[in-house]
Each structure stands twice: as structure tokens, then as C-alpha cells.
Amino acid sequence: MISVLVVDDSAMMRRFLTQIFERAGDFKVRTARNGEVALELLGEASYDVVTLDINMPGMDGLTCLSHIMTETPCPVVMVSSLTEKGALATLEALELGAVDYIAKPGGTVSHNMQEVEEELLNKVRTAAAAKPRFRSLDIHPTPAEAAPQKASEDLGAGSEREAEGLILVGVSTGGPSSLETLLAGLSPQQQWPVLIAQHMPATFTGVLAQRLNGLCALPVMEVTKPTPLLAGRVYMAQGDKDIEVRRRAGRLMAVPQPQDAERPWHPSADRMVESALEVFAPQQLIGLLLTGMGDDGARAMQNLQAAGGRTLAESEESCVVYGMPRALVEAGGADQVLPIEAIPAQLKRWLLSSA
């Protein structure tokens, strides 16, 4: 049995969530009406997973999460609204160490949680086996503080050189933290742009791109329309869609596409890599598969490696969930397996050898 502590100030939401877990049959549930009560209960007993509402009176979800991660670390799944404000708070929670999140389909008090019942159960089961990792939010520069760094790199309007190659990144659970570490280690002078397929709703990918743009030296943007792929830039696929690499009117473009219903994960890393192989020679591509549950990207990156491209998987030691990288490693499709902190240096070595 998986022991779950449900923390929400709404009695109705506590009842909805409890009913979902009890119907599943493999959960033991206890509830808390606010952050203070949750911390008391965590001090008395251990739980496999905590589901934590973000918006609560008194001690809010982020404050409660920071106490959990420093005092009684355990896997936490945030429950948030699908608003821009909710998305920003959720990303901050992931930075603090939350394993994953569930977006309420109907606002703060959702009467239709059954719409996300399967997703909720899958994410909580996965979280029970995940490794929580605490990170203090105050270690990061604000967008205003990061602006001089960008200016000092003389980015200006950015390079207008077309991509000579492409770095393709597939990532899911635990992605925001890993992406920050990856991008912070890359130089704006690099020749190859980065295209990212992060499994997230559209409300979240736009906020994540803005956040990463403020924290990293590389310019980061969400791809909401056909966009030229230029050197030294980072492109994030829009959530709830897929992304393809195409050549249009002689230009290399990242092109949003409607979801392929036959693929379970979106934006699809497999589809992204497959499309890139139709445009670039394999030697012009580097595939990265980072933390996340499932196996999205493994098949396409295995094919990329077999064709002569280079591939890299994040190692288990730094993954929140060692699912997607594991699938690539077990298929024999990873040239390198490294913790996230070591990946930027390896990319630089590969890029220098390709110059």
C-alpha cells in the first residue's frame, strides 16, 4: 500500500482526492486541511507521497513544501490551477523539490477531478519511487539580475546564423530543474541551437520558457508558430502540441503541430527527433534524454545513434524519475550516460569537434 497525505484547504477537494485514491485500492490516505496540520502529521509519521495544494490560507503550499523538504523530505506532488499564476507557482515548487504536479481541470475547487484521475494515480505511484531533491529558490538570479549577464555576453538581438546542427532534448518529470542546469552550462556563442520537448501543458511551457530566459545566458523562447532555427538560441515546444523540424522556403524551421493521437506523450520527443532526421544529416544532431517517466524519445534517439548521430542520457543519480533515460540506455542507444551537471561540458566537447 502507498501511504498518501492529501493537503488541501477545501474539504470538497480533500474528499474528491480521497475517493480517487480509495477507488484505486492500493493507497492508504490521510488528509490535512492546511500546511500547519500537514507538518504536524509529517512530524508524527512518514508518508510515501504528499499531495499539496498551492493556494491555501495561512501557510501556502510553497512555504509548506520548503519546510517538508528541509525537515521531513519525501516525494511531493503539487496540485495547482491551470492559470499563469498557478503555473509560475508550480515551477517554483518543482525548483524547491516537488517531484511532479497535477493541474486542476476546473480551477481552485474542481468538481471534475475524474478527468485527471488516471494521470493523478500514475504520477503519485511514480512519485512514491522517486528521489526528492531540495533546492533553495534564492540561489537563482531574478530576470532583472540576469539581464546584465545577457548584455555582458553581447547577445544583442542574437545571432542570425542558420543552424548548422541541432541539439534535441526530450524531458518530462523533474525537467525544469534539469533544464536550468543544462542551459546554465551552455555558452551563447555555441553554434547549434537547442530544441526542447518538455512534457507539460501549454500554460506551463510558456511560463517555463520565460523563467529559463531570465535565469540563463542563452535566449529561450516558446515556439508558438513556425520559427527559424538560429545559432545560439533555445526553443521550447509549446505544451499540448507536438513539434517538428522542417525546411520551408529554404529556411530551417521549428514548426508546431497538432498532437499525434497515436503517441501518448506531448510534446513528443520521438516525433521531434524523427522529423530532425529528415532534415539534418545524423552527424549534425545530438540527442539528449533527461529525467522523466515513460519511454518517449528512446526509440527515435536509438535510431539517431544507429544512423551516426550522438546521444546522451541523464544518469540515474541525478534523475528525479529514471524512466526515459533508462529506456534509451537499456536499448543500447546512449553514447554517454552522465549526471546532469556533467552534460554541458560533454556537449561543449562534441560541439568543438564538430566545428
PDB file of C-alpha atoms in Angstrom, residues 61-350:
ATOM      1  CA  GLY A  61       1.824  25.384  -0.452  1.00  0.00           C
ATOM      2  CA  LEU A  62       5.279  26.732  -1.333  1.00  0.00           C
ATOM      3  CA  THR A  63       6.070  27.574   2.285  1.00  0.00           C
ATOM      4  CA  CYS A  64       4.820  24.191   3.438  1.00  0.00           C
ATOM      5  CA  LEU A  65       6.875  22.482   0.714  1.00  0.00           C
ATOM      6  CA  SER A  66      10.071  24.260   1.814  1.00  0.00           C
ATOM      7  CA  HIS A  67       9.515  23.001   5.368  1.00  0.00           C
ATOM      8  CA  ILE A  68       8.835  19.467   4.141  1.00  0.00           C
ATOM      9  CA  MET A  69      11.961  19.334   2.006  1.00  0.00           C
ATOM     10  CA  THR A  70      14.225  20.634   4.780  1.00  0.00           C
ATOM     11  CA  GLU A  71      12.651  18.912   7.805  1.00  0.00           C
ATOM     12  CA  THR A  72      10.998  15.674   6.624  1.00  0.00           C
ATOM     13  CA  PRO A  73      11.969  15.152   2.946  1.00  0.00           C
ATOM     14  CA  CYS A  74       9.561  12.972   0.991  1.00  0.00           C
ATOM     15  CA  PRO A  75       8.094  12.926  -2.536  1.00  0.00           C
ATOM     16  CA  VAL A  76       5.553  15.716  -3.086  1.00  0.00           C
ATOM     17  CA  VAL A  77       3.082  16.142  -5.951  1.00  0.00           C
ATOM     18  CA  MET A  78       1.690  19.667  -6.239  1.00  0.00           C
ATOM     19  CA  VAL A  79      -1.964  20.281  -7.095  1.00  0.00           C
ATOM     20  CA  SER A  80      -2.385  23.583  -8.931  1.00  0.00           C
ATOM     21  CA  SER A  81      -4.673  25.542 -11.219  1.00  0.00           C
ATOM     22  CA  LEU A  82      -4.126  25.905 -14.963  1.00  0.00           C
ATOM     23  CA  THR A  83      -3.567  29.667 -14.746  1.00  0.00           C
ATOM     24  CA  GLU A  84      -0.388  31.605 -15.479  1.00  0.00           C
ATOM     25  CA  LYS A  85      -0.099  32.435 -11.778  1.00  0.00           C
ATOM     26  CA  GLY A  86      -0.636  28.783 -10.905  1.00  0.00           C
ATOM     27  CA  ALA A  87       1.943  27.716 -13.485  1.00  0.00           C
ATOM     28  CA  LEU A  88       4.585  30.068 -12.088  1.00  0.00           C
ATOM     29  CA  ALA A  89       3.980  28.851  -8.540  1.00  0.00           C
ATOM     30  CA  THR A  90       4.145  25.246  -9.753  1.00  0.00           C
ATOM     31  CA  LEU A  91       7.516  25.822 -11.417  1.00  0.00           C
ATOM     32  CA  GLU A  92       8.796  27.349  -8.193  1.00  0.00           C
ATOM     33  CA  ALA A  93       7.557  24.254  -6.364  1.00  0.00           C
ATOM     34  CA  LEU A  94       9.423  21.986  -8.787  1.00  0.00           C
ATOM     35  CA  GLU A  95      12.546  24.060  -8.151  1.00  0.00           C
ATOM     36  CA  LEU A  96      12.053  23.586  -4.414  1.00  0.00           C
ATOM     37  CA  GLY A  97      11.980  19.826  -4.841  1.00  0.00           C
ATOM     38  CA  ALA A  98       8.431  18.731  -5.691  1.00  0.00           C
ATOM     39  CA  VAL A  99       8.540  15.628  -7.871  1.00  0.00           C
ATOM     40  CA  ASP A 100       5.592  16.473 -10.104  1.00  0.00           C
ATOM     41  CA  TYR A 101       2.287  18.329 -10.335  1.00  0.00           C
ATOM     42  CA  ILE A 102      -1.339  17.817 -11.254  1.00  0.00           C
ATOM     43  CA  ALA A 103      -3.253  20.659 -12.889  1.00  0.00           C
ATOM     44  CA  LYS A 104      -6.808  21.026 -11.569  1.00  0.00           C
ATOM     45  CA  PRO A 105      -9.078  20.953 -14.629  1.00  0.00           C
ATOM     46  CA  GLY A 106     -11.716  23.230 -13.097  1.00  0.00           C
ATOM     47  CA  GLY A 107      -9.918  25.869 -11.034  1.00  0.00           C
ATOM     48  CA  THR A 108      -9.180  26.065  -7.310  1.00  0.00           C
ATOM     49  CA  VAL A 109     -12.057  23.752  -6.358  1.00  0.00           C
ATOM     50  CA  SER A 110     -12.502  21.247  -9.212  1.00  0.00           C
ATOM     51  CA  HIS A 111     -15.710  19.231  -9.343  1.00  0.00           C
ATOM     52  CA  ASN A 112     -14.338  17.291 -12.314  1.00  0.00           C
ATOM     53  CA  MET A 113     -11.146  15.790 -10.901  1.00  0.00           C
ATOM     54  CA  GLN A 114     -12.185  12.496 -12.507  1.00  0.00           C
ATOM     55  CA  GLU A 115     -10.889  13.999 -15.775  1.00  0.00           C
ATOM     56  CA  VAL A 116      -7.348  13.705 -14.426  1.00  0.00           C
ATOM     57  CA  GLU A 117      -7.893  10.627 -12.235  1.00  0.00           C
ATOM     58  CA  GLU A 118      -5.649   8.289 -14.229  1.00  0.00           C
ATOM     59  CA  GLU A 119      -2.917  10.933 -14.521  1.00  0.00           C
ATOM     60  CA  LEU A 120      -3.105  11.635 -10.791  1.00  0.00           C
ATOM     61  CA  LEU A 121      -2.802   7.961  -9.844  1.00  0.00           C
ATOM     62  CA  ASN A 122       0.097   7.381 -12.270  1.00  0.00           C
ATOM     63  CA  LYS A 123       2.006  10.414 -11.049  1.00  0.00           C
ATOM     64  CA  VAL A 124       1.532   9.616  -7.372  1.00  0.00           C
ATOM     65  CA  ARG A 125       2.594   5.995  -7.901  1.00  0.00           C
ATOM     66  CA  THR A 126       5.670   7.202  -9.781  1.00  0.00           C
ATOM     67  CA  ALA A 127       6.421   9.800  -7.109  1.00  0.00           C
ATOM     68  CA  ALA A 128       6.383   7.105  -4.423  1.00  0.00           C
ATOM     69  CA  ALA A 129       9.528   5.653  -6.007  1.00  0.00           C
ATOM     70  CA  ALA A 130      11.129   8.988  -6.964  1.00  0.00           C
ATOM     71  CA  LYS A 131      14.001  10.830  -5.327  1.00  0.00           C
ATOM     72  CA  PRO A 132      13.021  14.236  -3.904  1.00  0.00           C
ATOM     73  CA  ARG A 133      15.755  16.841  -4.143  1.00  0.00           C
ATOM     74  CA  PHE A 134      15.701  20.156  -2.323  1.00  0.00           C
ATOM     75  CA  ARG A 135      16.850  23.353  -3.997  1.00  0.00           C
ATOM     76  CA  SER A 136      16.546  26.796  -2.432  1.00  0.00           C
ATOM     77  CA  LEU A 137      14.871  29.332  -4.686  1.00  0.00           C
ATOM     78  CA  ASP A 138      17.038  32.198  -3.536  1.00  0.00           C
ATOM     79  CA  ILE A 139      20.139  30.808  -5.274  1.00  0.00           C
ATOM     80  CA  HIS A 140      18.809  31.909  -8.662  1.00  0.00           C
ATOM     81  CA  PRO A 141      19.150  35.388 -10.156  1.00  0.00           C
ATOM     82  CA  THR A 142      15.928  37.177 -10.951  1.00  0.00           C
ATOM     83  CA  PRO A 143      15.226  38.095 -14.585  1.00  0.00           C
ATOM     84  CA  ALA A 144      16.348  41.655 -13.792  1.00  0.00           C
ATOM     85  CA  GLU A 145      19.624  40.386 -12.311  1.00  0.00           C
ATOM     86  CA  ALA A 146      20.180  38.050 -15.249  1.00  0.00           C
ATOM     87  CA  ALA A 147      19.750  40.840 -17.826  1.00  0.00           C
ATOM     88  CA  PRO A 148      23.256  42.334 -17.288  1.00  0.00           C
ATOM     89  CA  GLN A 149      24.693  38.838 -17.714  1.00  0.00           C
ATOM     90  CA  LYS A 150      22.991  38.554 -21.089  1.00  0.00           C
ATOM     91  CA  ALA A 151      24.216  42.015 -22.026  1.00  0.00           C
ATOM     92  CA  SER A 152      27.781  41.172 -20.970  1.00  0.00           C
ATOM     93  CA  GLU A 153      27.679  38.228 -23.363  1.00  0.00           C
ATOM     94  CA  ASP A 154      26.859  40.774 -26.098  1.00  0.00           C
ATOM     95  CA  LEU A 155      23.788  38.877 -27.200  1.00  0.00           C
ATOM     96  CA  GLY A 156      22.052  41.926 -28.594  1.00  0.00           C
ATOM     97  CA  ALA A 157      19.398  40.657 -30.972  1.00  0.00           C
ATOM     98  CA  GLY A 158      21.125  37.290 -31.079  1.00  0.00           C
ATOM     99  CA  SER A 159      22.872  35.599 -33.959  1.00  0.00           C
ATOM    100  CA  GLU A 160      21.070  35.407 -37.254  1.00  0.00           C
ATOM    101  CA  ARG A 161      23.140  32.458 -38.464  1.00  0.00           C
ATOM    102  CA  GLU A 162      21.090  29.471 -39.520  1.00  0.00           C
ATOM    103  CA  ALA A 163      21.592  26.274 -37.550  1.00  0.00           C
ATOM    104  CA  GLU A 164      24.473  24.099 -38.721  1.00  0.00           C
ATOM    105  CA  GLY A 165      23.332  21.339 -36.401  1.00  0.00           C
ATOM    106  CA  LEU A 166      20.776  20.829 -33.655  1.00  0.00           C
ATOM    107  CA  ILE A 167      20.659  19.646 -30.041  1.00  0.00           C
ATOM    108  CA  LEU A 168      17.411  17.788 -29.347  1.00  0.00           C
ATOM    109  CA  VAL A 169      16.232  17.424 -25.740  1.00  0.00           C
ATOM    110  CA  GLY A 170      13.450  15.153 -24.503  1.00  0.00           C
ATOM    111  CA  VAL A 171      12.427  15.582 -20.847  1.00  0.00           C
ATOM    112  CA  SER A 172       9.461  15.101 -18.542  1.00  0.00           C
ATOM    113  CA  THR A 173       9.118  14.709 -14.746  1.00  0.00           C
ATOM    114  CA  GLY A 174      11.829  16.732 -12.999  1.00  0.00           C
ATOM    115  CA  GLY A 175      12.542  18.641 -16.187  1.00  0.00           C
ATOM    116  CA  PRO A 176      12.578  22.314 -15.122  1.00  0.00           C
ATOM    117  CA  SER A 177      15.454  21.835 -12.690  1.00  0.00           C
ATOM    118  CA  SER A 178      17.456  19.682 -15.120  1.00  0.00           C
ATOM    119  CA  LEU A 179      16.875  22.127 -17.959  1.00  0.00           C
ATOM    120  CA  GLU A 180      18.110  25.011 -15.846  1.00  0.00           C
ATOM    121  CA  THR A 181      21.309  23.146 -15.001  1.00  0.00           C
ATOM    122  CA  LEU A 182      21.794  22.157 -18.645  1.00  0.00           C
ATOM    123  CA  LEU A 183      21.197  25.590 -20.143  1.00  0.00           C
ATOM    124  CA  ALA A 184      23.149  27.471 -17.475  1.00  0.00           C
ATOM    125  CA  GLY A 185      26.227  25.480 -18.527  1.00  0.00           C
ATOM    126  CA  LEU A 186      25.997  26.374 -22.224  1.00  0.00           C
ATOM    127  CA  SER A 187      27.535  29.396 -23.918  1.00  0.00           C
ATOM    128  CA  PRO A 188      25.601  31.840 -26.136  1.00  0.00           C
ATOM    129  CA  GLN A 189      28.473  31.516 -28.616  1.00  0.00           C
ATOM    130  CA  GLN A 190      27.692  27.865 -29.363  1.00  0.00           C
ATOM    131  CA  GLN A 191      26.915  27.093 -32.970  1.00  0.00           C
ATOM    132  CA  TRP A 192      23.967  24.740 -32.548  1.00  0.00           C
ATOM    133  CA  PRO A 193      20.551  25.750 -31.203  1.00  0.00           C
ATOM    134  CA  VAL A 194      18.664  23.644 -28.651  1.00  0.00           C
ATOM    135  CA  LEU A 195      15.133  22.333 -29.278  1.00  0.00           C
ATOM    136  CA  ILE A 196      13.275  21.022 -26.216  1.00  0.00           C
ATOM    137  CA  ALA A 197      10.259  18.719 -25.919  1.00  0.00           C
ATOM    138  CA  GLN A 198       9.179  19.044 -22.253  1.00  0.00           C
ATOM    139  CA  HIS A 199       6.003  17.174 -21.322  1.00  0.00           C
ATOM    140  CA  MET A 200       3.810  19.995 -19.966  1.00  0.00           C
ATOM    141  CA  PRO A 201       0.521  21.786 -20.684  1.00  0.00           C
ATOM    142  CA  ALA A 202       0.704  24.915 -22.832  1.00  0.00           C
ATOM    143  CA  THR A 203       0.067  27.183 -19.837  1.00  0.00           C
ATOM    144  CA  PHE A 204       3.219  25.838 -18.222  1.00  0.00           C
ATOM    145  CA  THR A 205       5.661  25.753 -21.151  1.00  0.00           C
ATOM    146  CA  GLY A 206       5.295  29.465 -21.844  1.00  0.00           C
ATOM    147  CA  VAL A 207       5.980  30.357 -18.214  1.00  0.00           C
ATOM    148  CA  LEU A 208       8.884  27.885 -18.078  1.00  0.00           C
ATOM    149  CA  ALA A 209      10.455  29.399 -21.198  1.00  0.00           C
ATOM    150  CA  GLN A 210      10.169  32.893 -19.689  1.00  0.00           C
ATOM    151  CA  ARG A 211      11.689  31.708 -16.433  1.00  0.00           C
ATOM    152  CA  LEU A 212      14.617  29.967 -18.133  1.00  0.00           C
ATOM    153  CA  ASN A 213      15.178  33.013 -20.334  1.00  0.00           C
ATOM    154  CA  GLY A 214      15.596  35.108 -17.195  1.00  0.00           C
ATOM    155  CA  LEU A 215      17.909  32.637 -15.485  1.00  0.00           C
ATOM    156  CA  CYS A 216      20.220  31.549 -18.311  1.00  0.00           C
ATOM    157  CA  ALA A 217      22.626  33.342 -20.628  1.00  0.00           C
ATOM    158  CA  LEU A 218      21.091  31.742 -23.701  1.00  0.00           C
ATOM    159  CA  PRO A 219      17.907  33.353 -25.055  1.00  0.00           C
ATOM    160  CA  VAL A 220      14.974  30.975 -24.555  1.00  0.00           C
ATOM    161  CA  MET A 221      11.621  31.172 -26.334  1.00  0.00           C
ATOM    162  CA  GLU A 222       8.470  29.081 -26.639  1.00  0.00           C
ATOM    163  CA  VAL A 223       7.622  28.030 -30.202  1.00  0.00           C
ATOM    164  CA  THR A 224       4.004  29.022 -30.830  1.00  0.00           C
ATOM    165  CA  LYS A 225       4.309  29.440 -34.616  1.00  0.00           C
ATOM    166  CA  PRO A 226       6.776  28.361 -37.348  1.00  0.00           C
ATOM    167  CA  THR A 227      10.083  29.782 -36.155  1.00  0.00           C
ATOM    168  CA  PRO A 228      13.541  29.889 -37.797  1.00  0.00           C
ATOM    169  CA  LEU A 229      16.208  27.826 -36.014  1.00  0.00           C
ATOM    170  CA  LEU A 230      19.154  30.138 -35.371  1.00  0.00           C
ATOM    171  CA  ALA A 231      22.520  29.510 -33.755  1.00  0.00           C
ATOM    172  CA  GLY A 232      22.941  30.125 -30.032  1.00  0.00           C
ATOM    173  CA  ARG A 233      19.260  30.017 -29.118  1.00  0.00           C
ATOM    174  CA  VAL A 234      16.933  27.722 -27.210  1.00  0.00           C
ATOM    175  CA  TYR A 235      13.465  26.769 -28.471  1.00  0.00           C
ATOM    176  CA  MET A 236      10.829  25.120 -26.268  1.00  0.00           C
ATOM    177  CA  ALA A 237       7.961  23.231 -27.887  1.00  0.00           C
ATOM    178  CA  GLN A 238       4.539  24.505 -26.873  1.00  0.00           C
ATOM    179  CA  GLY A 239       2.700  22.230 -24.466  1.00  0.00           C
ATOM    180  CA  ASP A 240      -0.310  20.185 -25.611  1.00  0.00           C
ATOM    181  CA  LYS A 241       1.145  20.128 -29.143  1.00  0.00           C
ATOM    182  CA  ASP A 242       3.999  18.390 -30.941  1.00  0.00           C
ATOM    183  CA  ILE A 243       6.980  19.983 -32.669  1.00  0.00           C
ATOM    184  CA  GLU A 244       8.688  19.122 -35.952  1.00  0.00           C
ATOM    185  CA  VAL A 245      11.822  20.325 -37.697  1.00  0.00           C
ATOM    186  CA  ARG A 246      11.089  21.358 -41.270  1.00  0.00           C
ATOM    187  CA  ARG A 247      12.701  23.247 -44.147  1.00  0.00           C
ATOM    188  CA  ARG A 248      10.365  25.890 -45.520  1.00  0.00           C
ATOM    189  CA  ALA A 249      11.257  28.349 -48.282  1.00  0.00           C
ATOM    190  CA  GLY A 250      14.889  27.327 -47.864  1.00  0.00           C
ATOM    191  CA  ARG A 251      14.938  28.002 -44.106  1.00  0.00           C
ATOM    192  CA  LEU A 252      15.248  25.577 -41.204  1.00  0.00           C
ATOM    193  CA  MET A 253      12.175  25.943 -39.009  1.00  0.00           C
ATOM    194  CA  ALA A 254      10.692  24.599 -35.789  1.00  0.00           C
ATOM    195  CA  VAL A 255       7.019  24.042 -36.589  1.00  0.00           C
ATOM    196  CA  PRO A 256       4.265  23.363 -34.007  1.00  0.00           C
ATOM    197  CA  GLN A 257       1.932  20.533 -34.972  1.00  0.00           C
ATOM    198  CA  PRO A 258      -1.357  19.183 -33.584  1.00  0.00           C
ATOM    199  CA  GLN A 259      -0.882  16.205 -31.280  1.00  0.00           C
ATOM    200  CA  ASP A 260      -0.348  12.843 -32.927  1.00  0.00           C
ATOM    201  CA  ALA A 261      -3.077  10.846 -31.180  1.00  0.00           C
ATOM    202  CA  GLU A 262      -1.096   7.606 -31.568  1.00  0.00           C
ATOM    203  CA  ARG A 263       1.665   8.967 -29.325  1.00  0.00           C
ATOM    204  CA  PRO A 264       0.986   9.032 -25.559  1.00  0.00           C
ATOM    205  CA  TRP A 265       3.329  11.906 -24.631  1.00  0.00           C
ATOM    206  CA  HIS A 266       3.259  15.534 -25.767  1.00  0.00           C
ATOM    207  CA  PRO A 267       5.192  17.383 -26.932  1.00  0.00           C
ATOM    208  CA  SER A 268       6.547  14.148 -28.401  1.00  0.00           C
ATOM    209  CA  ALA A 269      10.329  13.744 -28.248  1.00  0.00           C
ATOM    210  CA  ASP A 270      10.124  10.806 -30.667  1.00  0.00           C
ATOM    211  CA  ARG A 271       8.305  12.886 -33.261  1.00  0.00           C
ATOM    212  CA  MET A 272      10.727  15.798 -32.812  1.00  0.00           C
ATOM    213  CA  VAL A 273      13.801  13.603 -33.380  1.00  0.00           C
ATOM    214  CA  GLU A 274      12.240  11.699 -36.278  1.00  0.00           C
ATOM    215  CA  SER A 275      11.478  14.961 -38.091  1.00  0.00           C
ATOM    216  CA  ALA A 276      15.001  16.302 -37.473  1.00  0.00           C
ATOM    217  CA  LEU A 277      16.472  13.181 -39.088  1.00  0.00           C
ATOM    218  CA  GLU A 278      14.508  14.018 -42.240  1.00  0.00           C
ATOM    219  CA  VAL A 279      16.202  17.427 -42.479  1.00  0.00           C
ATOM    220  CA  PHE A 280      19.682  17.052 -40.951  1.00  0.00           C
ATOM    221  CA  ALA A 281      22.416  14.504 -41.506  1.00  0.00           C
ATOM    222  CA  PRO A 282      22.708  12.323 -38.364  1.00  0.00           C
ATOM    223  CA  GLN A 283      26.186  13.765 -37.670  1.00  0.00           C
ATOM    224  CA  GLN A 284      24.564  17.193 -37.341  1.00  0.00           C
ATOM    225  CA  LEU A 285      22.329  16.075 -34.485  1.00  0.00           C
ATOM    226  CA  ILE A 286      22.857  15.459 -30.767  1.00  0.00           C
ATOM    227  CA  GLY A 287      20.052  13.835 -28.791  1.00  0.00           C
ATOM    228  CA  LEU A 288      19.664  14.266 -25.025  1.00  0.00           C
ATOM    229  CA  LEU A 289      17.189  12.270 -22.985  1.00  0.00           C
ATOM    230  CA  LEU A 290      16.713  13.654 -19.485  1.00  0.00           C
ATOM    231  CA  THR A 291      14.670  12.805 -16.394  1.00  0.00           C
ATOM    232  CA  GLY A 292      11.078  11.671 -16.832  1.00  0.00           C
ATOM    233  CA  MET A 293       8.687   8.746 -16.670  1.00  0.00           C
ATOM    234  CA  GLY A 294       7.822   6.673 -19.716  1.00  0.00           C
ATOM    235  CA  ASP A 295       9.983   5.977 -22.757  1.00  0.00           C
ATOM    236  CA  ASP A 296       9.300   8.921 -25.078  1.00  0.00           C
ATOM    237  CA  GLY A 297      12.344   9.688 -27.217  1.00  0.00           C
ATOM    238  CA  ALA A 298      14.170   6.407 -26.617  1.00  0.00           C
ATOM    239  CA  ARG A 299      13.224   4.746 -29.908  1.00  0.00           C
ATOM    240  CA  ALA A 300      13.967   7.780 -32.072  1.00  0.00           C
ATOM    241  CA  MET A 301      17.271   8.527 -30.314  1.00  0.00           C
ATOM    242  CA  GLN A 302      18.311   4.888 -30.654  1.00  0.00           C
ATOM    243  CA  ASN A 303      17.700   5.248 -34.402  1.00  0.00           C
ATOM    244  CA  LEU A 304      19.643   8.514 -34.387  1.00  0.00           C
ATOM    245  CA  GLN A 305      22.645   6.823 -32.803  1.00  0.00           C
ATOM    246  CA  ALA A 306      22.452   3.862 -35.183  1.00  0.00           C
ATOM    247  CA  ALA A 307      22.496   6.297 -38.124  1.00  0.00           C
ATOM    248  CA  GLY A 308      25.670   8.010 -36.866  1.00  0.00           C
ATOM    249  CA  GLY A 309      24.351  10.751 -34.602  1.00  0.00           C
ATOM    250  CA  ARG A 310      25.382  11.268 -30.988  1.00  0.00           C
ATOM    251  CA  THR A 311      23.185  10.598 -27.985  1.00  0.00           C
ATOM    252  CA  LEU A 312      23.395  11.193 -24.268  1.00  0.00           C
ATOM    253  CA  ALA A 313      21.227  10.008 -21.370  1.00  0.00           C
ATOM    254  CA  GLU A 314      20.990  11.579 -17.928  1.00  0.00           C
ATOM    255  CA  SER A 315      22.220   9.095 -15.328  1.00  0.00           C
ATOM    256  CA  GLU A 316      20.017   7.671 -12.601  1.00  0.00           C
ATOM    257  CA  GLU A 317      21.908   9.504  -9.857  1.00  0.00           C
ATOM    258  CA  SER A 318      20.617  12.931 -10.947  1.00  0.00           C
ATOM    259  CA  CYS A 319      17.196  11.942 -12.347  1.00  0.00           C
ATOM    260  CA  VAL A 320      14.039  12.589 -10.360  1.00  0.00           C
ATOM    261  CA  VAL A 321      12.496   9.718 -12.344  1.00  0.00           C
ATOM    262  CA  TYR A 322      14.835   7.403 -14.240  1.00  0.00           C
ATOM    263  CA  GLY A 323      12.365   6.341 -16.912  1.00  0.00           C
ATOM    264  CA  MET A 324      13.045   7.953 -20.291  1.00  0.00           C
ATOM    265  CA  PRO A 325      16.852   7.816 -19.987  1.00  0.00           C
ATOM    266  CA  ARG A 326      16.695   4.245 -18.704  1.00  0.00           C
ATOM    267  CA  ALA A 327      14.755   3.195 -21.810  1.00  0.00           C
ATOM    268  CA  LEU A 328      17.494   4.618 -24.039  1.00  0.00           C
ATOM    269  CA  VAL A 329      20.314   3.089 -22.004  1.00  0.00           C
ATOM    270  CA  GLU A 330      18.702  -0.357 -21.867  1.00  0.00           C
ATOM    271  CA  ALA A 331      18.170  -0.237 -25.638  1.00  0.00           C
ATOM    272  CA  GLY A 332      21.892   0.406 -26.082  1.00  0.00           C
ATOM    273  CA  GLY A 333      21.225   3.762 -27.703  1.00  0.00           C
ATOM    274  CA  ALA A 334      23.217   6.101 -25.439  1.00  0.00           C
ATOM    275  CA  ASP A 335      26.785   7.103 -26.340  1.00  0.00           C
ATOM    276  CA  GLN A 336      27.229   8.694 -22.912  1.00  0.00           C
ATOM    277  CA  VAL A 337      25.384   8.366 -19.578  1.00  0.00           C
ATOM    278  CA  LEU A 338      26.148  11.316 -17.298  1.00  0.00           C
ATOM    279  CA  PRO A 339      24.662  13.226 -14.340  1.00  0.00           C
ATOM    280  CA  ILE A 340      23.013  16.458 -15.419  1.00  0.00           C
ATOM    281  CA  GLU A 341      25.851  18.597 -14.021  1.00  0.00           C
ATOM    282  CA  ALA A 342      28.349  16.921 -16.380  1.00  0.00           C
ATOM    283  CA  ILE A 343      26.268  17.113 -19.550  1.00  0.00           C
ATOM    284  CA  PRO A 344      27.075  20.732 -20.594  1.00  0.00           C
ATOM    285  CA  ALA A 345      30.826  20.001 -20.643  1.00  0.00           C
ATOM    286  CA  GLN A 346      30.299  16.914 -22.799  1.00  0.00           C
ATOM    287  CA  LEU A 347      28.135  18.917 -25.199  1.00  0.00           C
ATOM    288  CA  LYS A 348      30.873  21.519 -25.494  1.00  0.00           C
ATOM    289  CA  ARG A 349      33.402  18.800 -26.343  1.00  0.00           C
ATOM    290  CA  TRP A 350      31.128  17.388 -29.032  1.00  0.00           C
TER     291      TRP A 350
END
